[in-house]
Amino acid sequence: MTLTPAAFPSARLRRTRQSAALRGLVRENTLTVEDLIWPVFVRDGEGVEEPIASMPGVYRRSVDKIVEAAQEAADLGIPVICLFPYTDPSLKTADCAEAWNPDNLSNRATRAIKAAVPNIAVMTDVALDPYNIDGHDGFVENGEIVNDRTVEALVKQALSQADAGADIIGPSDMMDGRIGAIRTALETAGHHNVTLMSYTAKYASAFYGPFRDAVGASGALKGDKTTYQMDPANSDEALRLVARDLAEGADMVMVKPGMPYLDICRRVKESFGVPTFAYQVSGEYAMIQAAAQNGWIDGERAMIESLMAFKRAGCDGILSYFAPMVARKIGQ
Ligand code: PBG
């Protein structure tokens, strides 16, 4: 901006802050229910809602309960629900075949939601970690997480999700070339309208801890994910990844985690002007909830403030475990 601000007392910036009416009038950003994607955890069984200790207020739900949750979300105006399966350890194998089983938990939940709640969009996760005995997002050969063989499996997984009716497919694995391979396979199979939200700038983060508990991957994981997820020290690399994913056919891009990476959100949005999303991950959620439960912060205000930050940073939407709580709060 080239404008020189007027000097005091011509300018008193407090003037437009003096009442709720004036603050509302000059407010630059708004958070709406339509900005929210709600990640949920699916498990087997019936009538089950199992609390997750490290994520107060979040549950693993059986498919029937997920359908109820999807209905509730749709009634609140939440546009998208995102499924993460808690896979029974007996189904985890070295070949990860459960990942593209048409009747796996994620695909069953997708079909059940699409049948019962047609007006909510379903997003699914592409990565092998829920199905892998090693807990990694890709196949492990001699200690190496191999890229190209993993991409072939991810394509099968993505196709099974599209066949089940997924509206948005979210590859979260960070293998190279997976967006292009999945896009080509979807086009070839006639799934022209299935959208891809790439986990484009996904960092090797400590903030995923509670999620790995939630999907039962913590125990399985051998080593860390630093050979495929991004180095938290890098920023230019995120822009290279965005350019690459867009060229390969991504419709939307994501930055993950959220709050520690708001600078990346801003750079991505300003550089590319494409639909940009952030994932407020499990550790971010857990920190706010834990502090609130201790009475150290006002949880509701921190929740809204944390999500407004993403809008300010240029994001079009946010994946957040707070989604239904926020929807109830701002929908009032
Ligand atoms: C794995 C995956 C992870 C999350 C979403 N998909 C964890 C990881 O990469 O280990 C994290 C979500 C969260 O922490 O809320 N493919």
mmCIF file of C-alpha atoms and ligand atoms in Angstrom:
data_model
loop_
_atom_site.group_PDB
_atom_site.id
_atom_site.type_symbol
_atom_site.label_atom_id
_atom_site.label_comp_id
_atom_site.label_asym_id
_atom_site.label_seq_id
_atom_site.Cartn_x
_atom_site.Cartn_y
_atom_site.Cartn_z
ATOM 1 C CA MET A 1 0.000 0.000 0.000
ATOM 2 C CA THR A 2 1.309 3.427 -0.946
ATOM 3 C CA LEU A 3 -1.146 5.416 1.140
ATOM 4 C CA THR A 4 0.423 7.431 3.942
ATOM 5 C CA PRO A 5 -1.814 7.170 7.001
ATOM 6 C CA ALA A 6 -3.094 10.411 8.433
ATOM 7 C CA ALA A 7 -1.464 11.553 11.638
ATOM 8 C CA PHE A 8 -3.112 11.601 15.035
ATOM 9 C CA PRO A 9 -5.652 12.999 15.802
ATOM 10 C CA SER A 10 -6.952 13.001 12.203
ATOM 11 C CA ALA A 11 -6.493 9.275 12.414
ATOM 12 C CA ARG A 12 -7.745 7.552 15.544
ATOM 13 C CA LEU A 13 -7.842 3.891 14.625
ATOM 14 C CA ARG A 14 -9.904 3.206 17.735
ATOM 15 C CA ARG A 15 -12.877 5.076 16.185
ATOM 16 C CA THR A 16 -13.951 2.069 14.131
ATOM 17 C CA ARG A 17 -13.476 -0.247 17.094
ATOM 18 C CA GLN A 18 -15.808 1.546 19.475
ATOM 19 C CA SER A 19 -18.956 -0.552 19.005
ATOM 20 C CA ALA A 20 -19.953 -3.996 17.839
ATOM 21 C CA ALA A 21 -21.775 -2.342 14.927
ATOM 22 C CA LEU A 22 -18.688 -0.531 13.691
ATOM 23 C CA ARG A 23 -16.390 -3.494 14.292
ATOM 24 C CA GLY A 24 -18.765 -5.625 12.228
ATOM 25 C CA LEU A 25 -18.836 -3.039 9.471
ATOM 26 C CA VAL A 26 -15.064 -2.926 9.007
ATOM 27 C CA ARG A 27 -14.399 -6.630 9.649
ATOM 28 C CA GLU A 28 -12.114 -7.936 6.882
ATOM 29 C CA ASN A 29 -12.697 -11.680 7.136
ATOM 30 C CA THR A 30 -15.545 -13.970 8.051
ATOM 31 C CA LEU A 31 -15.646 -17.582 9.094
ATOM 32 C CA THR A 32 -18.721 -19.416 7.855
ATOM 33 C CA VAL A 33 -20.018 -22.956 8.224
ATOM 34 C CA GLU A 34 -19.367 -23.417 4.503
ATOM 35 C CA ASP A 35 -15.633 -23.135 5.155
ATOM 36 C CA LEU A 36 -15.574 -26.325 7.195
ATOM 37 C CA ILE A 37 -14.543 -29.889 6.429
ATOM 38 C CA TRP A 38 -15.168 -32.294 9.310
ATOM 39 C CA PRO A 39 -12.672 -35.178 9.714
ATOM 40 C CA VAL A 40 -14.191 -38.230 11.453
ATOM 41 C CA PHE A 41 -12.908 -41.646 12.502
ATOM 42 C CA VAL A 42 -14.705 -44.811 11.428
ATOM 43 C CA ARG A 43 -14.461 -48.178 13.154
ATOM 44 C CA ASP A 44 -16.282 -51.481 12.820
ATOM 45 C CA GLY A 45 -19.237 -52.656 14.898
ATOM 46 C CA GLU A 46 -22.680 -51.199 15.393
ATOM 47 C CA GLY A 47 -23.955 -48.487 17.660
ATOM 48 C CA VAL A 48 -20.384 -47.713 18.754
ATOM 49 C CA GLU A 49 -19.114 -44.272 19.729
ATOM 50 C CA GLU A 50 -15.741 -44.731 21.361
ATOM 51 C CA PRO A 51 -14.015 -41.667 22.845
ATOM 52 C CA ILE A 52 -10.393 -40.927 21.888
ATOM 53 C CA ALA A 53 -8.468 -40.021 25.049
ATOM 54 C CA SER A 54 -6.018 -37.604 23.412
ATOM 55 C CA MET A 55 -8.796 -35.808 21.483
ATOM 56 C CA PRO A 56 -11.533 -34.827 23.974
ATOM 57 C CA GLY A 57 -14.886 -34.572 22.178
ATOM 58 C CA VAL A 58 -13.790 -36.782 19.244
ATOM 59 C CA TYR A 59 -14.992 -40.365 18.766
ATOM 60 C CA ARG A 60 -14.408 -43.453 16.685
ATOM 61 C CA ARG A 61 -17.840 -44.270 15.288
ATOM 62 C CA SER A 62 -19.274 -47.361 13.664
ATOM 63 C CA VAL A 63 -20.743 -46.877 10.176
ATOM 64 C CA ASP A 64 -24.333 -46.434 11.447
ATOM 65 C CA LYS A 65 -23.157 -43.727 13.864
ATOM 66 C CA ILE A 66 -21.091 -42.075 11.116
ATOM 67 C CA VAL A 67 -24.257 -41.802 9.034
ATOM 68 C CA GLU A 68 -26.002 -40.121 11.983
ATOM 69 C CA ALA A 69 -23.037 -37.771 12.360
ATOM 70 C CA ALA A 70 -23.128 -36.969 8.636
ATOM 71 C CA GLN A 71 -26.829 -36.151 8.896
ATOM 72 C CA GLU A 72 -26.160 -33.893 11.857
ATOM 73 C CA ALA A 73 -23.324 -32.184 9.968
ATOM 74 C CA ALA A 74 -25.499 -31.673 6.899
ATOM 75 C CA ASP A 75 -28.254 -30.205 9.088
ATOM 76 C CA LEU A 76 -25.693 -27.786 10.508
ATOM 77 C CA GLY A 77 -24.707 -26.767 6.964
ATOM 78 C CA ILE A 78 -21.256 -28.383 6.982
ATOM 79 C CA PRO A 79 -20.487 -29.119 3.315
ATOM 80 C CA VAL A 80 -17.932 -31.943 3.623
ATOM 81 C CA ILE A 81 -17.228 -34.888 5.917
ATOM 82 C CA CYS A 82 -13.802 -36.547 5.671
ATOM 83 C CA LEU A 83 -13.387 -40.230 6.573
ATOM 84 C CA PHE A 84 -10.454 -41.860 8.354
ATOM 85 C CA PRO A 85 -10.666 -45.577 9.114
ATOM 86 C CA TYR A 86 -9.501 -47.245 12.303
ATOM 87 C CA THR A 87 -8.529 -50.576 10.790
ATOM 88 C CA ASP A 88 -8.518 -53.729 12.860
ATOM 89 C CA PRO A 89 -4.873 -54.794 13.378
ATOM 90 C CA SER A 90 -5.700 -58.219 11.900
ATOM 91 C CA LEU A 91 -6.368 -56.514 8.539
ATOM 92 C CA LYS A 92 -2.960 -54.784 8.411
ATOM 93 C CA THR A 93 -0.606 -56.567 6.023
ATOM 94 C CA ALA A 94 2.633 -55.954 4.129
ATOM 95 C CA ASP A 95 0.757 -55.779 0.796
ATOM 96 C CA CYS A 96 -1.900 -53.391 2.241
ATOM 97 C CA ALA A 97 -4.616 -55.099 0.162
ATOM 98 C CA GLU A 98 -7.341 -53.886 2.519
ATOM 99 C CA ALA A 99 -6.682 -50.358 1.184
ATOM 100 C CA TRP A 100 -8.479 -51.116 -2.107
ATOM 101 C CA ASN A 101 -10.984 -53.661 -0.810
ATOM 102 C CA PRO A 102 -14.327 -52.367 -2.161
ATOM 103 C CA ASP A 103 -15.881 -53.348 1.166
ATOM 104 C CA ASN A 104 -13.317 -51.833 3.510
ATOM 105 C CA LEU A 105 -14.509 -49.577 6.306
ATOM 106 C CA SER A 106 -13.934 -46.335 4.435
ATOM 107 C CA ASN A 107 -15.787 -47.516 1.312
ATOM 108 C CA ARG A 108 -18.687 -48.930 3.328
ATOM 109 C CA ALA A 109 -19.010 -45.649 5.207
ATOM 110 C CA THR A 110 -18.879 -43.657 1.948
ATOM 111 C CA ARG A 111 -21.662 -45.738 0.404
ATOM 112 C CA ALA A 112 -23.809 -45.535 3.538
ATOM 113 C CA ILE A 113 -23.442 -41.735 3.753
ATOM 114 C CA LYS A 114 -24.091 -41.173 0.056
ATOM 115 C CA ALA A 115 -27.270 -43.262 0.297
ATOM 116 C CA ALA A 116 -28.617 -41.623 3.455
ATOM 117 C CA VAL A 117 -27.277 -38.047 3.269
ATOM 118 C CA PRO A 118 -26.856 -37.238 -0.435
ATOM 119 C CA ASN A 119 -26.326 -33.508 0.147
ATOM 120 C CA ILE A 120 -23.066 -33.786 2.108
ATOM 121 C CA ALA A 121 -19.868 -34.294 0.116
ATOM 122 C CA VAL A 122 -17.645 -37.189 1.185
ATOM 123 C CA MET A 123 -13.880 -36.825 1.255
ATOM 124 C CA THR A 124 -11.585 -39.838 1.623
ATOM 125 C CA ASP A 125 -7.929 -40.353 2.456
ATOM 126 C CA VAL A 126 -5.419 -41.973 0.134
ATOM 127 C CA ALA A 127 -2.375 -43.408 1.944
ATOM 128 C CA LEU A 128 -1.411 -46.872 3.078
ATOM 129 C CA ASP A 129 -0.771 -46.178 6.771
ATOM 130 C CA PRO A 130 -4.085 -47.478 8.167
ATOM 131 C CA TYR A 131 -3.467 -50.792 6.375
ATOM 132 C CA ASN A 132 0.285 -51.187 6.642
ATOM 133 C CA ILE A 133 1.957 -53.404 9.244
ATOM 134 C CA ASP A 134 4.830 -50.895 9.219
ATOM 135 C CA GLY A 135 2.505 -47.934 9.873
ATOM 136 C CA HIS A 136 4.000 -46.039 6.912
ATOM 137 C CA ASP A 137 2.099 -44.311 4.107
ATOM 138 C CA GLY A 138 4.017 -46.353 1.541
ATOM 139 C CA PHE A 139 5.464 -49.837 1.114
ATOM 140 C CA VAL A 140 8.660 -50.487 3.028
ATOM 141 C CA GLU A 141 11.428 -52.454 1.312
ATOM 142 C CA ASN A 142 14.702 -52.963 3.186
ATOM 143 C CA GLY A 143 13.934 -49.993 5.384
ATOM 144 C CA GLU A 144 13.154 -47.713 2.450
ATOM 145 C CA ILE A 145 9.686 -46.278 1.791
ATOM 146 C CA VAL A 146 9.509 -47.021 -1.922
ATOM 147 C CA ASN A 147 7.797 -44.509 -4.196
ATOM 148 C CA ASP A 148 6.715 -45.991 -7.518
ATOM 149 C CA ARG A 149 5.329 -49.281 -6.261
ATOM 150 C CA THR A 150 3.406 -47.344 -3.622
ATOM 151 C CA VAL A 151 1.886 -45.067 -6.277
ATOM 152 C CA GLU A 152 0.477 -48.129 -8.099
ATOM 153 C CA ALA A 153 -1.258 -49.171 -4.868
ATOM 154 C CA LEU A 154 -2.515 -45.635 -4.193
ATOM 155 C CA VAL A 155 -4.133 -45.598 -7.641
ATOM 156 C CA LYS A 156 -6.044 -48.788 -6.787
ATOM 157 C CA GLN A 157 -7.063 -47.303 -3.447
ATOM 158 C CA ALA A 158 -8.263 -44.058 -5.054
ATOM 159 C CA LEU A 159 -10.267 -45.924 -7.712
ATOM 160 C CA SER A 160 -12.021 -48.027 -5.064
ATOM 161 C CA GLN A 161 -12.939 -44.817 -3.213
ATOM 162 C CA ALA A 162 -14.265 -43.185 -6.395
ATOM 163 C CA ASP A 163 -16.278 -46.339 -7.171
ATOM 164 C CA ALA A 164 -17.781 -46.136 -3.661
ATOM 165 C CA GLY A 165 -18.932 -42.576 -4.390
ATOM 166 C CA ALA A 166 -16.300 -40.292 -2.877
ATOM 167 C CA ASP A 167 -16.661 -36.685 -4.052
ATOM 168 C CA ILE A 168 -13.217 -35.511 -2.954
ATOM 169 C CA ILE A 169 -10.174 -37.749 -2.817
ATOM 170 C CA GLY A 170 -7.358 -36.560 -0.574
ATOM 171 C CA PRO A 171 -3.963 -38.150 -1.217
ATOM 172 C CA SER A 172 -2.078 -37.620 2.057
ATOM 173 C CA ASP A 173 0.861 -39.951 1.356
ATOM 174 C CA MET A 174 3.423 -37.469 -0.079
ATOM 175 C CA MET A 175 4.743 -39.886 -2.732
ATOM 176 C CA ASP A 176 6.008 -38.236 -5.933
ATOM 177 C CA GLY A 177 3.823 -38.563 -9.028
ATOM 178 C CA ARG A 178 0.713 -39.788 -7.267
ATOM 179 C CA ILE A 179 -1.567 -36.925 -8.292
ATOM 180 C CA GLY A 180 -0.841 -37.447 -11.986
ATOM 181 C CA ALA A 181 -1.220 -41.219 -11.732
ATOM 182 C CA ILE A 182 -4.510 -40.958 -9.819
ATOM 183 C CA ARG A 183 -5.889 -38.291 -12.156
ATOM 184 C CA THR A 184 -5.108 -40.373 -15.251
ATOM 185 C CA ALA A 185 -6.691 -43.465 -13.705
ATOM 186 C CA LEU A 186 -9.830 -41.551 -12.695
ATOM 187 C CA GLU A 187 -10.233 -40.094 -16.192
ATOM 188 C CA THR A 188 -9.684 -43.496 -17.799
ATOM 189 C CA ALA A 189 -12.303 -45.050 -15.513
ATOM 190 C CA GLY A 190 -14.845 -42.347 -16.377
ATOM 191 C CA HIS A 191 -14.687 -40.621 -13.003
ATOM 192 C CA HIS A 192 -14.394 -37.210 -14.658
ATOM 193 C CA ASN A 193 -16.007 -35.276 -11.810
ATOM 194 C CA VAL A 194 -14.174 -36.745 -8.855
ATOM 195 C CA THR A 195 -12.095 -33.951 -7.339
ATOM 196 C CA LEU A 196 -8.612 -34.216 -5.913
ATOM 197 C CA MET A 197 -7.613 -32.231 -2.858
ATOM 198 C CA SER A 198 -3.926 -32.896 -2.620
ATOM 199 C CA TYR A 199 -2.178 -32.888 0.724
ATOM 200 C CA THR A 200 0.434 -30.897 -1.146
ATOM 201 C CA ALA A 201 2.539 -29.288 1.567
ATOM 202 C CA LYS A 202 2.390 -31.893 4.295
ATOM 203 C CA TYR A 203 5.115 -31.523 6.873
ATOM 204 C CA ALA A 204 6.802 -34.196 8.981
ATOM 205 C CA SER A 205 5.155 -32.916 12.123
ATOM 206 C CA ALA A 206 4.935 -33.731 15.811
ATOM 207 C CA PHE A 207 1.369 -32.429 15.753
ATOM 208 C CA TYR A 208 -0.038 -35.671 14.258
ATOM 209 C CA GLY A 209 0.417 -37.621 17.513
ATOM 210 C CA PRO A 210 -3.220 -37.887 18.644
ATOM 211 C CA PHE A 211 -4.357 -38.814 15.094
ATOM 212 C CA ARG A 212 -2.011 -41.771 15.019
ATOM 213 C CA ASP A 213 -3.612 -42.932 18.286
ATOM 214 C CA ALA A 214 -7.053 -42.389 16.801
ATOM 215 C CA VAL A 215 -6.384 -44.578 13.733
ATOM 216 C CA GLY A 216 -4.281 -47.062 15.668
ATOM 217 C CA ALA A 217 -1.079 -46.355 13.717
ATOM 218 C CA SER A 218 1.153 -45.193 16.593
ATOM 219 C CA GLY A 219 2.080 -48.673 17.750
ATOM 220 C CA ALA A 220 2.717 -49.894 14.208
ATOM 221 C CA LEU A 221 4.897 -47.011 13.025
ATOM 222 C CA LYS A 222 8.560 -47.909 12.748
ATOM 223 C CA GLY A 223 10.809 -44.862 12.448
ATOM 224 C CA ASP A 224 9.518 -41.507 11.229
ATOM 225 C CA LYS A 225 8.129 -40.005 8.011
ATOM 226 C CA THR A 226 10.938 -37.560 7.226
ATOM 227 C CA THR A 227 11.906 -39.198 3.902
ATOM 228 C CA TYR A 228 8.528 -38.339 2.385
ATOM 229 C CA GLN A 229 6.877 -35.597 4.422
ATOM 230 C CA MET A 230 8.320 -32.070 4.249
ATOM 231 C CA ASP A 231 11.010 -30.560 6.423
ATOM 232 C CA PRO A 232 9.366 -27.968 8.737
ATOM 233 C CA ALA A 233 12.224 -25.603 7.869
ATOM 234 C CA ASN A 234 11.171 -25.294 4.208
ATOM 235 C CA SER A 235 8.860 -22.837 2.490
ATOM 236 C CA ASP A 236 9.984 -22.451 -1.169
ATOM 237 C CA GLU A 237 9.701 -26.213 -1.540
ATOM 238 C CA ALA A 238 5.978 -25.974 -0.729
ATOM 239 C CA LEU A 239 5.502 -23.716 -3.758
ATOM 240 C CA ARG A 240 7.301 -26.197 -6.009
ATOM 241 C CA LEU A 241 4.996 -28.929 -4.732
ATOM 242 C CA VAL A 242 1.896 -26.823 -5.377
ATOM 243 C CA ALA A 243 3.021 -26.045 -8.939
ATOM 244 C CA ARG A 244 3.698 -29.724 -9.507
ATOM 245 C CA ASP A 245 0.379 -30.962 -8.078
ATOM 246 C CA LEU A 246 -1.625 -28.413 -10.071
ATOM 247 C CA ALA A 247 0.169 -29.468 -13.255
ATOM 248 C CA GLU A 248 -0.628 -33.102 -12.465
ATOM 249 C CA GLY A 249 -4.351 -32.447 -12.027
ATOM 250 C CA ALA A 250 -5.078 -31.413 -8.426
ATOM 251 C CA ASP A 251 -8.255 -29.308 -8.107
ATOM 252 C CA MET A 252 -7.461 -28.060 -4.616
ATOM 253 C CA VAL A 253 -4.339 -27.957 -2.491
ATOM 254 C CA MET A 254 -3.780 -28.286 1.227
ATOM 255 C CA VAL A 255 -1.234 -27.169 3.790
ATOM 256 C CA LYS A 256 -0.808 -29.367 6.848
ATOM 257 C CA PRO A 257 -0.525 -28.839 9.832
ATOM 258 C CA GLY A 258 -2.353 -25.532 10.001
ATOM 259 C CA MET A 259 -1.522 -22.951 12.633
ATOM 260 C CA PRO A 260 2.281 -23.439 12.658
ATOM 261 C CA TYR A 261 2.243 -23.062 8.829
ATOM 262 C CA LEU A 262 0.049 -20.010 8.215
ATOM 263 C CA ASP A 263 2.912 -18.379 6.315
ATOM 264 C CA ILE A 264 2.774 -21.263 3.825
ATOM 265 C CA CYS A 265 -0.995 -20.840 3.406
ATOM 266 C CA ARG A 266 -0.491 -17.172 2.619
ATOM 267 C CA ARG A 267 2.327 -17.799 0.123
ATOM 268 C CA VAL A 268 0.393 -20.550 -1.661
ATOM 269 C CA LYS A 269 -2.744 -18.436 -1.990
ATOM 270 C CA GLU A 270 -0.864 -15.362 -3.168
ATOM 271 C CA SER A 271 1.347 -17.250 -5.619
ATOM 272 C CA PHE A 272 -1.286 -19.449 -7.254
ATOM 273 C CA GLY A 273 -4.771 -18.104 -6.464
ATOM 274 C CA VAL A 274 -6.199 -21.629 -6.368
ATOM 275 C CA PRO A 275 -8.558 -23.229 -3.825
ATOM 276 C CA THR A 276 -6.318 -23.481 -0.775
ATOM 277 C CA PHE A 277 -7.095 -25.432 2.386
ATOM 278 C CA ALA A 278 -5.448 -25.970 5.730
ATOM 279 C CA TYR A 279 -5.721 -28.942 8.056
ATOM 280 C CA GLN A 280 -5.956 -27.965 11.702
ATOM 281 C CA VAL A 281 -4.521 -31.281 12.845
ATOM 282 C CA SER A 282 -5.095 -33.480 15.866
ATOM 283 C CA GLY A 283 -2.268 -31.975 17.934
ATOM 284 C CA GLU A 284 -3.558 -28.444 17.396
ATOM 285 C CA TYR A 285 -7.030 -29.571 18.453
ATOM 286 C CA ALA A 286 -5.652 -31.439 21.472
ATOM 287 C CA MET A 287 -3.634 -28.435 22.674
ATOM 288 C CA ILE A 288 -6.647 -26.131 22.628
ATOM 289 C CA GLN A 289 -8.902 -28.704 24.292
ATOM 290 C CA ALA A 290 -6.347 -29.606 26.948
ATOM 291 C CA ALA A 291 -5.721 -25.984 27.893
ATOM 292 C CA ALA A 292 -9.458 -25.287 27.937
ATOM 293 C CA GLN A 293 -10.137 -28.323 30.155
ATOM 294 C CA ASN A 294 -7.563 -27.025 32.599
ATOM 295 C CA GLY A 295 -9.279 -23.653 32.645
ATOM 296 C CA TRP A 296 -6.174 -22.013 31.186
ATOM 297 C CA ILE A 297 -7.857 -20.576 28.104
ATOM 298 C CA ASP A 298 -11.419 -19.930 26.991
ATOM 299 C CA GLY A 299 -11.829 -22.935 24.669
ATOM 300 C CA GLU A 300 -14.675 -21.561 22.557
ATOM 301 C CA ARG A 301 -12.967 -18.264 21.879
ATOM 302 C CA ALA A 302 -9.664 -19.981 21.126
ATOM 303 C CA MET A 303 -11.467 -22.323 18.736
ATOM 304 C CA ILE A 304 -13.023 -19.472 16.739
ATOM 305 C CA GLU A 305 -9.833 -17.385 16.817
ATOM 306 C CA SER A 306 -7.723 -20.329 15.630
ATOM 307 C CA LEU A 307 -10.035 -20.875 12.645
ATOM 308 C CA MET A 308 -10.352 -17.184 11.776
ATOM 309 C CA ALA A 309 -6.561 -17.161 11.445
ATOM 310 C CA PHE A 310 -6.842 -19.478 8.443
ATOM 311 C CA LYS A 311 -9.304 -17.173 6.698
ATOM 312 C CA ARG A 312 -6.987 -14.223 7.357
ATOM 313 C CA ALA A 313 -4.092 -16.223 5.896
ATOM 314 C CA GLY A 314 -6.036 -16.691 2.657
ATOM 315 C CA CYS A 315 -7.472 -20.180 3.052
ATOM 316 C CA ASP A 316 -10.766 -21.059 1.380
ATOM 317 C CA GLY A 317 -11.565 -23.690 3.961
ATOM 318 C CA ILE A 318 -10.279 -25.661 6.920
ATOM 319 C CA LEU A 319 -10.352 -29.292 7.968
ATOM 320 C CA SER A 320 -11.070 -29.162 11.670
ATOM 321 C CA TYR A 321 -12.222 -31.541 14.389
ATOM 322 C CA PHE A 322 -14.030 -28.518 15.831
ATOM 323 C CA ALA A 323 -16.334 -28.346 12.759
ATOM 324 C CA PRO A 324 -19.660 -29.281 14.417
ATOM 325 C CA MET A 325 -18.864 -27.230 17.537
ATOM 326 C CA VAL A 326 -18.011 -24.195 15.398
ATOM 327 C CA ALA A 327 -21.080 -24.704 13.234
ATOM 328 C CA ARG A 328 -23.283 -24.714 16.331
ATOM 329 C CA LYS A 329 -21.561 -21.615 17.649
ATOM 330 C CA ILE A 330 -21.510 -19.468 14.501
ATOM 331 C CA GLY A 331 -24.779 -20.825 13.144
ATOM 332 C CA GLN A 332 -26.641 -19.367 16.149
HETATM 333 C C1 PBG B 1 -1.715 -40.229 7.231
HETATM 334 C C2 PBG B 1 -2.423 -39.041 7.778
HETATM 335 C C3 PBG B 1 -2.024 -38.365 8.943
HETATM 336 C C4 PBG B 1 -2.966 -37.373 9.167
HETATM 337 C C5 PBG B 1 -3.907 -37.438 8.138
HETATM 338 N N1 PBG B 1 -3.548 -38.473 7.270
HETATM 339 C C6 PBG B 1 -0.918 -38.633 9.895
HETATM 340 C C7 PBG B 1 0.436 -38.882 9.420
HETATM 341 O O1 PBG B 1 0.854 -38.449 8.356
HETATM 342 O O2 PBG B 1 1.119 -39.580 10.156
HETATM 343 C C8 PBG B 1 -2.916 -36.439 10.338
HETATM 344 C C9 PBG B 1 -4.145 -35.771 10.748
HETATM 345 C C10 PBG B 1 -4.108 -35.197 12.109
HETATM 346 O O3 PBG B 1 -3.101 -35.228 12.840
HETATM 347 O O4 PBG B 1 -5.163 -34.672 12.506
HETATM 348 N N2 PBG B 1 -1.808 -40.512 5.920
#
